[in-house]
GROMACS .gro file of C-alpha atoms in nm:
model
   60
    1MET     CA    1   0.437  -3.966  -0.384
    2THR     CA    2   0.257  -4.284  -0.293
    3THR     CA    3   0.331  -4.465   0.029
    4PRO     CA    4   0.516  -4.794  -0.012
    5GLN     CA    5   0.297  -5.101   0.022
    6ILE     CA    6   0.370  -5.314   0.327
    7VAL     CA    7   0.322  -5.690   0.357
    8LYS     CA    8   0.313  -5.850   0.704
    9ILE     CA    9   0.414  -6.215   0.736
   10GLN     CA   10   0.419  -6.458   1.028
   11LEU     CA   11   0.618  -6.779   1.071
   12VAL     CA   12   0.364  -7.053   1.150
   13ARG     CA   13   0.569  -7.371   1.093
   14SER     CA   14   0.919  -7.459   1.198
   15PRO     CA   15   1.190  -7.463   0.930
   16ILE     CA   16   1.359  -7.757   1.104
   17GLY     CA   17   1.389  -8.042   0.856
   18CYS     CA   18   1.345  -7.814   0.554
   19LYS     CA   19   1.596  -7.748   0.281
   20GLU     CA   20   1.885  -7.522   0.375
   21SER     CA   21   1.781  -7.270   0.109
   22HIS     CA   22   1.433  -7.250   0.262
   23ARG     CA   23   1.581  -7.188   0.606
   24ALA     CA   24   1.797  -6.914   0.459
   25THR     CA   25   1.489  -6.759   0.298
   26VAL     CA   26   1.310  -6.755   0.635
   27ARG     CA   27   1.608  -6.574   0.789
   28GLY     CA   28   1.626  -6.339   0.492
   29LEU     CA   29   1.268  -6.233   0.554
   30GLY     CA   30   1.362  -6.142   0.912
   31LEU     CA   31   1.181  -6.428   1.083
   32ARG     CA   32   1.339  -6.604   1.378
   33LYS     CA   33   1.115  -6.784   1.623
   34LEU     CA   34   0.786  -6.958   1.559
   35GLY     CA   35   0.509  -6.701   1.563
   36SER     CA   36   0.741  -6.409   1.488
   37THR     CA   37   0.618  -6.146   1.243
   38SER     CA   38   0.793  -5.919   0.998
   39GLU     CA   39   0.676  -5.618   0.800
   40LEU     CA   40   0.845  -5.573   0.462
   41GLN     CA   41   0.791  -5.366   0.151
   42ASP     CA   42   0.576  -5.543  -0.105
   43THR     CA   43   0.826  -5.597  -0.388
   44PRO     CA   44   0.849  -5.878  -0.645
   45ALA     CA   45   1.159  -6.012  -0.468
   46VAL     CA   46   0.981  -6.036  -0.133
   47ARG     CA   47   0.675  -6.191  -0.298
   48GLY     CA   48   0.899  -6.455  -0.458
   49MET     CA   49   1.055  -6.536  -0.122
   50ILE     CA   50   0.709  -6.571   0.034
   51ASN     CA   51   0.596  -6.800  -0.248
   52LYS     CA   52   0.906  -7.017  -0.200
   53ILE     CA   53   0.826  -7.083   0.165
   54SER     CA   54   0.448  -7.045   0.150
   55TYR     CA   55   0.401  -7.366   0.352
   56LEU     CA   56   0.590  -7.211   0.647
   57VAL     CA   57   0.443  -6.859   0.661
   58LYS     CA   58   0.108  -6.681   0.673
   59VAL     CA   59   0.046  -6.340   0.516
   60LEU     CA   60  -0.145  -6.124   0.763
   0.00000   0.00000   0.00000
């Protein structure tokens, strides 16, 4: 079996003042404070969430 691919993301901008759905996406990715990081499996759903809030996060 192959190991699942992991994508690491970091919150680099504050979601204050953004749309409510974008704030919910940030929380759904497991990000809380500015500078926090999260490691998730690289699935199409996660990639879509990252693309939605690409202006707030950085892929490490």
